[in-house]
C-alpha cells in the first residue's frame, strides 16, 4: 500500500471542511514534495469519502430535509422549515454548478498552476480575517440569525461564495462560512449551512469524475489505492466536521488565516525559486 495514498486521503478529508482549501493542498503538497499529481480516479474517491462523511455526520438533518421536501411536494407549500431549507440548498448549489460547467477550462488551467493555488491561499486568509474583523464582530444592527431564518438572498450569497471557491486555494468552507457571517447568520448556523451545502457540489463533481473513469475502464486497476483514499478521507472528514462545528461556536478563524498565509508564502517562494 502506497503511504502517499493514506496521507493524501487524510489531507483531503481534513482540508475539505477546515477553512484552508483542500484543492489548494492537493495541488501544492504533491508539487512541493515532488510527488506525481493524484489520478482522476483517486481524486474522485477521496471526494466521495468526504461526501459520505458529511452525509453520515448530518444523517438526522438529511432525513428531516428529505421528509420536508416530500411534504412540500405533496402540499405545494414551504410552511415546513425543512422543506424550505431543502429548497434553499438547491438555490445555493446553482451558482457553483453553473460556474463549474461554464468555466471548466479556466478552472482546469488554474489547477495546473501551483503558484495560482498559493496566491489564492492568501485570498482565503484575507476572507477569513475580514469575516472576523468586520462581520463576526459587529455590535450594531440586528442580532445574528439562526438557520431557520435563512433567506433566499442568504442562500444565493453563500452559493456565490462556493462558486468562487472552485478556484484552487480558495477554501470552500472558509468562503461559505464567511459569506454566512457577512449575511448576519450565527456562527454555528453559517458553518452548518456550509457543510450541508457541500454535499450536492461534491456529489456532482464526483459523479462527473466517475462517469469519465467508467468510460475509460480504469477503475479496477487502482482498487486498493482508491479504497485507502476513500476510507481515510471519510474518517478525517468526519473528524474535521466535528472539530470545526465545535470550534467555530466560540473561537475565531484567525489561526486558519495564519496557516493559509504561511502555506501561500511557502508555495510562492518555491515557485519563484524553481522558476
Short mmCIF file of the C-alpha atoms (twelve columns), coordinates in Angstrom:
data_MODEL
# 
_entry.id   MODEL 
# 
loop_
_atom_site.group_PDB 
_atom_site.id 
_atom_site.type_symbol 
_atom_site.label_atom_id 
_atom_site.label_alt_id 
_atom_site.label_comp_id 
_atom_site.label_asym_id 
_atom_site.label_seq_id 
_atom_site.Cartn_x 
_atom_site.Cartn_y 
_atom_site.Cartn_z 
_atom_site.pdbx_PDB_model_num 
ATOM 1   C CA . UNK A 1   0.000   0.000  0.000   1 
ATOM 2   C CA . UNK A 2   1.432   3.364  -1.033  1 
ATOM 3   C CA . UNK A 3   1.611   5.542  2.132   1 
ATOM 4   C CA . UNK A 4   1.114   8.585  -0.059  1 
ATOM 5   C CA . UNK A 5   -2.457  7.463  -0.721  1 
ATOM 6   C CA . UNK A 6   -3.172  7.366  3.012   1 
ATOM 7   C CA . UNK A 7   -1.578  10.771 3.524   1 
ATOM 8   C CA . UNK A 8   -3.429  12.421 0.644   1 
ATOM 9   C CA . UNK A 9   -6.710  10.843 1.736   1 
ATOM 10  C CA . UNK A 10  -6.270  12.222 5.239   1 
ATOM 11  C CA . UNK A 11  -5.271  15.570 3.801   1 
ATOM 12  C CA . UNK A 12  -8.324  15.785 1.537   1 
ATOM 13  C CA . UNK A 13  -10.756 14.788 4.271   1 
ATOM 14  C CA . UNK A 14  -9.414  17.279 6.795   1 
ATOM 15  C CA . UNK A 15  -8.914  20.236 4.469   1 
ATOM 16  C CA . UNK A 16  -12.267 19.814 2.683   1 
ATOM 17  C CA . UNK A 17  -14.043 21.024 5.814   1 
ATOM 18  C CA . UNK A 18  -11.381 23.027 7.641   1 
ATOM 19  C CA . UNK A 19  -11.166 26.525 6.093   1 
ATOM 20  C CA . UNK A 20  -7.756  26.019 4.485   1 
ATOM 21  C CA . UNK A 21  -8.679  24.763 0.966   1 
ATOM 22  C CA . UNK A 22  -8.491  21.089 0.077   1 
ATOM 23  C CA . UNK A 23  -7.899  21.874 -3.596  1 
ATOM 24  C CA . UNK A 24  -5.003  24.153 -2.733  1 
ATOM 25  C CA . UNK A 25  -3.420  21.398 -0.654  1 
ATOM 26  C CA . UNK A 26  -3.897  18.718 -3.302  1 
ATOM 27  C CA . UNK A 27  -2.231  20.997 -5.854  1 
ATOM 28  C CA . UNK A 28  0.587   22.338 -3.668  1 
ATOM 29  C CA . UNK A 29  1.613   19.468 -1.392  1 
ATOM 30  C CA . UNK A 30  2.398   16.868 -4.105  1 
ATOM 31  C CA . UNK A 31  4.153   19.585 -6.113  1 
ATOM 32  C CA . UNK A 32  6.262   20.726 -3.143  1 
ATOM 33  C CA . UNK A 33  7.198   17.113 -2.295  1 
ATOM 34  C CA . UNK A 34  7.914   16.151 -5.892  1 
ATOM 35  C CA . UNK A 35  5.119   13.576 -5.996  1 
ATOM 36  C CA . UNK A 36  3.075   12.881 -9.112  1 
ATOM 37  C CA . UNK A 37  -0.331  14.526 -9.123  1 
ATOM 38  C CA . UNK A 38  -3.124  12.210 -7.887  1 
ATOM 39  C CA . UNK A 39  -5.000  10.432 -10.655 1 
ATOM 40  C CA . UNK A 40  -8.531  11.412 -11.597 1 
ATOM 41  C CA . UNK A 41  -9.751  8.137  -10.058 1 
ATOM 42  C CA . UNK A 42  -8.049  8.896  -6.735  1 
ATOM 43  C CA . UNK A 43  -9.354  12.452 -6.732  1 
ATOM 44  C CA . UNK A 44  -12.882 11.143 -7.314  1 
ATOM 45  C CA . UNK A 45  -12.642 8.584  -4.500  1 
ATOM 46  C CA . UNK A 46  -11.371 10.993 -1.857  1 
ATOM 47  C CA . UNK A 47  -14.158 13.406 -2.775  1 
ATOM 48  C CA . UNK A 48  -16.693 10.618 -2.363  1 
ATOM 49  C CA . UNK A 49  -15.111 9.861  1.010   1 
ATOM 50  C CA . UNK A 50  -15.782 13.422 2.156   1 
ATOM 51  C CA . UNK A 51  -19.307 13.207 0.720   1 
ATOM 52  C CA . UNK A 52  -20.058 10.127 2.817   1 
ATOM 53  C CA . UNK A 53  -18.573 11.903 5.859   1 
ATOM 54  C CA . UNK A 54  -20.972 14.859 5.548   1 
ATOM 55  C CA . UNK A 55  -23.943 12.558 4.919   1 
ATOM 56  C CA . UNK A 56  -23.165 10.336 7.905   1 
ATOM 57  C CA . UNK A 57  -22.412 13.225 10.272  1 
ATOM 58  C CA . UNK A 58  -25.619 15.060 9.414   1 
ATOM 59  C CA . UNK A 59  -27.810 11.981 8.817   1 
ATOM 60  C CA . UNK A 60  -30.599 13.322 11.029  1 
ATOM 61  C CA . UNK A 61  -30.586 16.616 9.123   1 
ATOM 62  C CA . UNK A 62  -30.726 14.816 5.771   1 
ATOM 63  C CA . UNK A 63  -33.654 12.646 6.872   1 
ATOM 64  C CA . UNK A 64  -35.511 15.742 8.048   1 
ATOM 65  C CA . UNK A 65  -34.720 17.539 4.786   1 
ATOM 66  C CA . UNK A 66  -35.963 14.633 2.660   1 
ATOM 67  C CA . UNK A 67  -39.161 14.333 4.705   1 
ATOM 68  C CA . UNK A 68  -39.653 18.078 4.434   1 
ATOM 69  C CA . UNK A 69  -39.085 18.029 0.674   1 
ATOM 70  C CA . UNK A 70  -41.653 15.240 0.291   1 
ATOM 71  C CA . UNK A 71  -44.139 17.139 2.442   1 
ATOM 72  C CA . UNK A 72  -43.528 20.296 0.449   1 
ATOM 73  C CA . UNK A 73  -44.146 18.466 -2.833  1 
ATOM 74  C CA . UNK A 74  -47.380 16.920 -1.556  1 
ATOM 75  C CA . UNK A 75  -48.761 20.123 -0.059  1 
ATOM 76  C CA . UNK A 76  -47.132 22.529 -2.531  1 
ATOM 77  C CA . UNK A 77  -46.134 24.605 0.455   1 
ATOM 78  C CA . UNK A 78  -42.916 25.714 2.137   1 
ATOM 79  C CA . UNK A 79  -44.509 26.044 5.561   1 
ATOM 80  C CA . UNK A 80  -42.326 23.160 6.780   1 
ATOM 81  C CA . UNK A 81  -38.905 24.686 7.706   1 
ATOM 82  C CA . UNK A 82  -37.145 21.546 6.423   1 
ATOM 83  C CA . UNK A 83  -38.854 21.867 3.030   1 
ATOM 84  C CA . UNK A 84  -37.772 25.484 2.835   1 
ATOM 85  C CA . UNK A 85  -34.174 24.666 3.814   1 
ATOM 86  C CA . UNK A 86  -34.065 21.886 1.202   1 
ATOM 87  C CA . UNK A 87  -35.070 24.371 -1.497  1 
ATOM 88  C CA . UNK A 88  -32.535 26.920 -0.223  1 
ATOM 89  C CA . UNK A 89  -29.801 24.290 -0.530  1 
ATOM 90  C CA . UNK A 90  -30.787 23.868 -4.183  1 
ATOM 91  C CA . UNK A 91  -30.637 27.647 -4.657  1 
ATOM 92  C CA . UNK A 92  -27.197 27.770 -3.024  1 
ATOM 93  C CA . UNK A 93  -25.912 24.946 -5.246  1 
ATOM 94  C CA . UNK A 94  -26.850 26.574 -8.566  1 
ATOM 95  C CA . UNK A 95  -24.013 29.177 -8.771  1 
ATOM 96  C CA . UNK A 96  -21.292 26.583 -8.199  1 
ATOM 97  C CA . UNK A 97  -22.836 24.122 -10.656 1 
ATOM 98  C CA . UNK A 98  -23.098 26.776 -13.367 1 
ATOM 99  C CA . UNK A 99  -19.563 28.036 -12.743 1 
ATOM 100 C CA . UNK A 100 -18.166 24.502 -12.877 1 
ATOM 101 C CA . UNK A 101 -19.809 23.798 -16.225 1 
ATOM 102 C CA . UNK A 102 -19.341 27.172 -17.927 1 
ATOM 103 C CA . UNK A 103 -15.794 27.877 -16.700 1 
ATOM 104 C CA . UNK A 104 -14.418 24.331 -16.665 1 
ATOM 105 C CA . UNK A 105 -11.417 25.116 -18.900 1 
ATOM 106 C CA . UNK A 106 -10.463 28.160 -16.826 1 
ATOM 107 C CA . UNK A 107 -10.576 26.217 -13.571 1 
ATOM 108 C CA . UNK A 108 -8.544  23.361 -15.057 1 
ATOM 109 C CA . UNK A 109 -5.886  25.875 -16.074 1 
ATOM 110 C CA . UNK A 110 -5.739  27.237 -12.518 1 
ATOM 111 C CA . UNK A 111 -5.323  23.715 -11.104 1 
ATOM 112 C CA . UNK A 112 -2.254  23.271 -13.299 1 
ATOM 113 C CA . UNK A 113 -0.555  26.310 -11.726 1 
ATOM 114 C CA . UNK A 114 0.773   25.772 -8.176  1 
ATOM 115 C CA . UNK A 115 1.647   29.466 -7.917  1 
ATOM 116 C CA . UNK A 116 -2.012  30.337 -8.515  1 
ATOM 117 C CA . UNK A 117 -3.090  27.964 -5.733  1 
ATOM 118 C CA . UNK A 118 -0.542  29.585 -3.409  1 
ATOM 119 C CA . UNK A 119 -1.783  33.059 -4.282  1 
ATOM 120 C CA . UNK A 120 -5.414  32.080 -3.721  1 
ATOM 121 C CA . UNK A 121 -4.485  30.756 -0.272  1 
ATOM 122 C CA . UNK A 122 -3.564  34.341 0.603   1 
ATOM 123 C CA . UNK A 123 -7.014  35.370 -0.621  1 
ATOM 124 C CA . UNK A 124 -8.540  32.768 1.704   1 
ATOM 125 C CA . UNK A 125 -6.571  34.268 4.590   1 
ATOM 126 C CA . UNK A 126 -7.958  37.705 3.730   1 
ATOM 127 C CA . UNK A 127 -11.525 36.362 3.558   1 
ATOM 128 C CA . UNK A 128 -11.232 34.685 6.967   1 
ATOM 129 C CA . UNK A 129 -9.685  37.781 8.533   1 
ATOM 130 C CA . UNK A 130 -12.373 40.046 7.082   1 
ATOM 131 C CA . UNK A 131 -15.061 37.692 8.363   1 
ATOM 132 C CA . UNK A 132 -13.711 38.031 11.895  1 
ATOM 133 C CA . UNK A 133 -12.729 41.706 11.903  1 
ATOM 134 C CA . UNK A 134 -15.726 43.029 10.029  1 
ATOM 135 C CA . UNK A 135 -18.694 40.698 10.031  1 
ATOM 136 C CA . UNK A 136 -18.427 38.368 13.008  1 
ATOM 137 C CA . UNK A 137 -17.613 41.156 15.486  1 
ATOM 138 C CA . UNK A 138 -20.075 43.864 14.515  1 
ATOM 139 C CA . UNK A 139 -22.019 45.145 17.515  1 
ATOM 140 C CA . UNK A 140 -24.646 47.298 15.802  1 
ATOM 141 C CA . UNK A 141 -27.603 46.119 13.759  1 
ATOM 142 C CA . UNK A 142 -29.865 43.104 14.215  1 
ATOM 143 C CA . UNK A 143 -28.811 40.057 16.227  1 
ATOM 144 C CA . UNK A 144 -27.263 37.134 14.305  1 
ATOM 145 C CA . UNK A 145 -29.875 34.802 12.833  1 
ATOM 146 C CA . UNK A 146 -30.279 31.063 13.297  1 
ATOM 147 C CA . UNK A 147 -30.570 28.614 10.401  1 
ATOM 148 C CA . UNK A 148 -34.408 28.654 10.214  1 
ATOM 149 C CA . UNK A 149 -34.204 32.392 9.444   1 
ATOM 150 C CA . UNK A 150 -32.057 31.816 6.339   1 
ATOM 151 C CA . UNK A 151 -33.362 33.834 3.384   1 
ATOM 152 C CA . UNK A 152 -33.203 33.373 -0.387  1 
ATOM 153 C CA . UNK A 153 -30.599 36.146 -0.585  1 
ATOM 154 C CA . UNK A 154 -28.506 34.439 2.107   1 
ATOM 155 C CA . UNK A 155 -28.537 31.128 0.228   1 
ATOM 156 C CA . UNK A 156 -27.588 32.827 -3.038  1 
ATOM 157 C CA . UNK A 157 -24.748 34.803 -1.413  1 
ATOM 158 C CA . UNK A 158 -23.296 31.668 0.176   1 
ATOM 159 C CA . UNK A 159 -23.744 29.823 -3.135  1 
ATOM 160 C CA . UNK A 160 -21.800 32.522 -4.990  1 
ATOM 161 C CA . UNK A 161 -19.005 32.178 -2.434  1 
ATOM 162 C CA . UNK A 162 -18.987 28.433 -3.072  1 
ATOM 163 C CA . UNK A 163 -18.682 29.083 -6.819  1 
ATOM 164 C CA . UNK A 164 -15.617 31.280 -6.289  1 
ATOM 165 C CA . UNK A 165 -14.134 28.535 -4.093  1 
ATOM 166 C CA . UNK A 166 -13.799 26.207 -7.078  1 
ATOM 167 C CA . UNK A 167 -10.513 28.052 -7.580  1 
ATOM 168 C CA . UNK A 168 -7.650  26.039 -6.037  1 
ATOM 169 C CA . UNK A 169 -6.538  27.725 -2.847  1 
ATOM 170 C CA . UNK A 170 -9.860  29.422 -2.099  1 
ATOM 171 C CA . UNK A 171 -11.339 27.452 0.776   1 
ATOM 172 C CA . UNK A 172 -14.911 26.332 0.113   1 
ATOM 173 C CA . UNK A 173 -15.779 26.098 3.797   1 
ATOM 174 C CA . UNK A 174 -13.935 29.325 4.582   1 
ATOM 175 C CA . UNK A 175 -15.606 31.323 1.811   1 
ATOM 176 C CA . UNK A 176 -19.097 29.999 2.540   1 
ATOM 177 C CA . UNK A 177 -18.836 30.429 6.319   1 
ATOM 178 C CA . UNK A 178 -17.515 33.956 5.788   1 
ATOM 179 C CA . UNK A 179 -20.411 34.716 3.430   1 
ATOM 180 C CA . UNK A 180 -22.881 33.393 6.006   1 
ATOM 181 C CA . UNK A 181 -21.351 35.580 8.705   1 
ATOM 182 C CA . UNK A 182 -21.447 38.540 6.332   1 
ATOM 183 C CA . UNK A 183 -25.172 37.936 5.821   1 
ATOM 184 C CA . UNK A 184 -25.744 38.066 9.570   1 
ATOM 185 C CA . UNK A 185 -26.011 34.354 10.400  1 
ATOM 186 C CA . UNK A 186 -24.927 32.916 13.713  1 
ATOM 187 C CA . UNK A 187 -21.513 31.319 13.647  1 
ATOM 188 C CA . UNK A 188 -22.802 27.770 14.053  1 
ATOM 189 C CA . UNK A 189 -25.614 28.371 11.536  1 
ATOM 190 C CA . UNK A 190 -23.115 29.636 8.952   1 
ATOM 191 C CA . UNK A 191 -20.916 26.563 9.470   1 
ATOM 192 C CA . UNK A 192 -23.828 24.101 9.389   1 
ATOM 193 C CA . UNK A 193 -25.256 25.538 6.174   1 
ATOM 194 C CA . UNK A 194 -21.759 25.480 4.652   1 
ATOM 195 C CA . UNK A 195 -21.371 21.777 5.424   1 
ATOM 196 C CA . UNK A 196 -24.833 20.848 4.177   1 
ATOM 197 C CA . UNK A 197 -24.250 22.869 1.008   1 
ATOM 198 C CA . UNK A 198 -21.042 20.943 0.314   1 
ATOM 199 C CA . UNK A 199 -22.877 17.660 -0.326  1 
ATOM 200 C CA . UNK A 200 -24.585 18.478 -3.665  1 
ATOM 201 C CA . UNK A 201 -21.483 20.069 -5.196  1 
ATOM 202 C CA . UNK A 202 -19.211 17.190 -4.088  1 
ATOM 203 C CA . UNK A 203 -21.786 14.701 -5.356  1 
ATOM 204 C CA . UNK A 204 -21.936 16.394 -8.752  1 
ATOM 205 C CA . UNK A 205 -18.166 16.681 -9.143  1 
ATOM 206 C CA . UNK A 206 -17.606 13.101 -8.001  1 
ATOM 207 C CA . UNK A 207 -20.301 11.724 -10.302 1 
ATOM 208 C CA . UNK A 208 -18.768 13.507 -13.287 1 
ATOM 209 C CA . UNK A 209 -15.333 12.125 -12.486 1 
ATOM 210 C CA . UNK A 210 -16.644 8.590  -12.006 1 
ATOM 211 C CA . UNK A 211 -18.519 8.776  -15.296 1 
ATOM 212 C CA . UNK A 212 -15.301 9.716  -17.096 1 
ATOM 213 C CA . UNK A 213 -13.452 6.887  -15.363 1 
ATOM 214 C CA . UNK A 214 -16.137 4.306  -16.099 1 
ATOM 215 C CA . UNK A 215 -15.938 5.176  -19.779 1 
ATOM 216 C CA . UNK A 216 -12.138 4.784  -19.675 1 
ATOM 217 C CA . UNK A 217 -12.425 1.443  -17.831 1 
ATOM 218 C CA . UNK A 218 -9.523  2.101  -15.424 1 
ATOM 219 C CA . UNK A 219 -11.236 1.882  -12.021 1 
ATOM 220 C CA . UNK A 220 -10.366 -1.772 -11.277 1 
ATOM 221 C CA . UNK A 221 -6.634  -1.223 -11.775 1 
ATOM 222 C CA . UNK A 222 -6.350  1.108  -8.772  1 
ATOM 223 C CA . UNK A 223 -8.882  -0.535 -6.445  1 
ATOM 224 C CA . UNK A 224 -6.654  -0.909 -3.300  1 
ATOM 225 C CA . UNK A 225 -5.293  2.622  -3.659  1 
ATOM 226 C CA . UNK A 226 -8.774  4.043  -4.201  1 
ATOM 227 C CA . UNK A 227 -10.184 2.188  -1.192  1 
ATOM 228 C CA . UNK A 228 -7.425  3.581  1.040   1 
ATOM 229 C CA . UNK A 229 -8.026  7.130  -0.160  1 
ATOM 230 C CA . UNK A 230 -11.789 6.798  0.253   1 
ATOM 231 C CA . UNK A 231 -11.630 5.451  3.824   1 
ATOM 232 C CA . UNK A 232 -9.015  7.885  5.092   1 
ATOM 233 C CA . UNK A 233 -10.862 10.848 3.554   1 
ATOM 234 C CA . UNK A 234 -14.109 9.654  5.157   1 
ATOM 235 C CA . UNK A 235 -12.585 9.319  8.641   1 
ATOM 236 C CA . UNK A 236 -10.610 12.561 8.565   1 
ATOM 237 C CA . UNK A 237 -13.553 14.428 7.003   1 
ATOM 238 C CA . UNK A 238 -15.906 13.256 9.748   1 
ATOM 239 C CA . UNK A 239 -13.402 14.335 12.409  1 
ATOM 240 C CA . UNK A 240 -12.861 17.720 10.718  1 
ATOM 241 C CA . UNK A 241 -16.607 18.459 10.620  1 
ATOM 242 C CA . UNK A 242 -16.969 17.626 14.308  1 
ATOM 243 C CA . UNK A 243 -13.947 19.711 15.232  1 
ATOM 244 C CA . UNK A 244 -14.879 22.810 13.248  1 
ATOM 245 C CA . UNK A 245 -18.529 22.874 14.343  1 
ATOM 246 C CA . UNK A 246 -17.398 22.923 17.961  1 
ATOM 247 C CA . UNK A 247 -14.501 25.284 17.314  1 
ATOM 248 C CA . UNK A 248 -16.370 27.945 15.360  1 
ATOM 249 C CA . UNK A 249 -19.056 28.423 18.032  1 
ATOM 250 C CA . UNK A 250 -16.690 30.308 20.340  1 
ATOM 251 C CA . UNK A 251 -13.341 30.761 18.657  1 
ATOM 252 C CA . UNK A 252 -12.145 32.977 15.803  1 
ATOM 253 C CA . UNK A 253 -10.864 31.854 12.411  1 
ATOM 254 C CA . UNK A 254 -7.528  33.670 12.708  1 
ATOM 255 C CA . UNK A 255 -5.368  30.522 13.193  1 
ATOM 256 C CA . UNK A 256 -6.634  29.150 9.868   1 
ATOM 257 C CA . UNK A 257 -5.920  32.505 8.203   1 
ATOM 258 C CA . UNK A 258 -2.356  32.452 9.552   1 
ATOM 259 C CA . UNK A 259 -1.877  28.890 8.304   1 
ATOM 260 C CA . UNK A 260 -3.069  29.881 4.811   1 
ATOM 261 C CA . UNK A 261 -0.658  32.832 4.796   1 
ATOM 262 C CA . UNK A 262 2.288   30.615 5.721   1 
ATOM 263 C CA . UNK A 263 1.466   27.901 3.178   1 
ATOM 264 C CA . UNK A 264 0.730   30.502 0.496   1 
ATOM 265 C CA . UNK A 265 4.066   32.242 1.068   1 
ATOM 266 C CA . UNK A 266 5.848   28.870 1.021   1 
ATOM 267 C CA . UNK A 267 4.207   27.985 -2.273  1 
ATOM 268 C CA . UNK A 268 5.001   31.346 -3.897  1 
ATOM 269 C CA . UNK A 269 8.603   31.208 -2.677  1 
ATOM 270 C CA . UNK A 270 9.046   27.685 -4.039  1 
ATOM 271 C CA . UNK A 271 7.520   28.734 -7.378  1 
ATOM 272 C CA . UNK A 272 9.923   31.691 -7.606  1 
ATOM 273 C CA . UNK A 273 12.970  29.553 -6.757  1 
ATOM 274 C CA . UNK A 274 12.002  26.862 -9.254  1 
ATOM 275 C CA . UNK A 275 11.476  29.436 -11.961 1 
# 
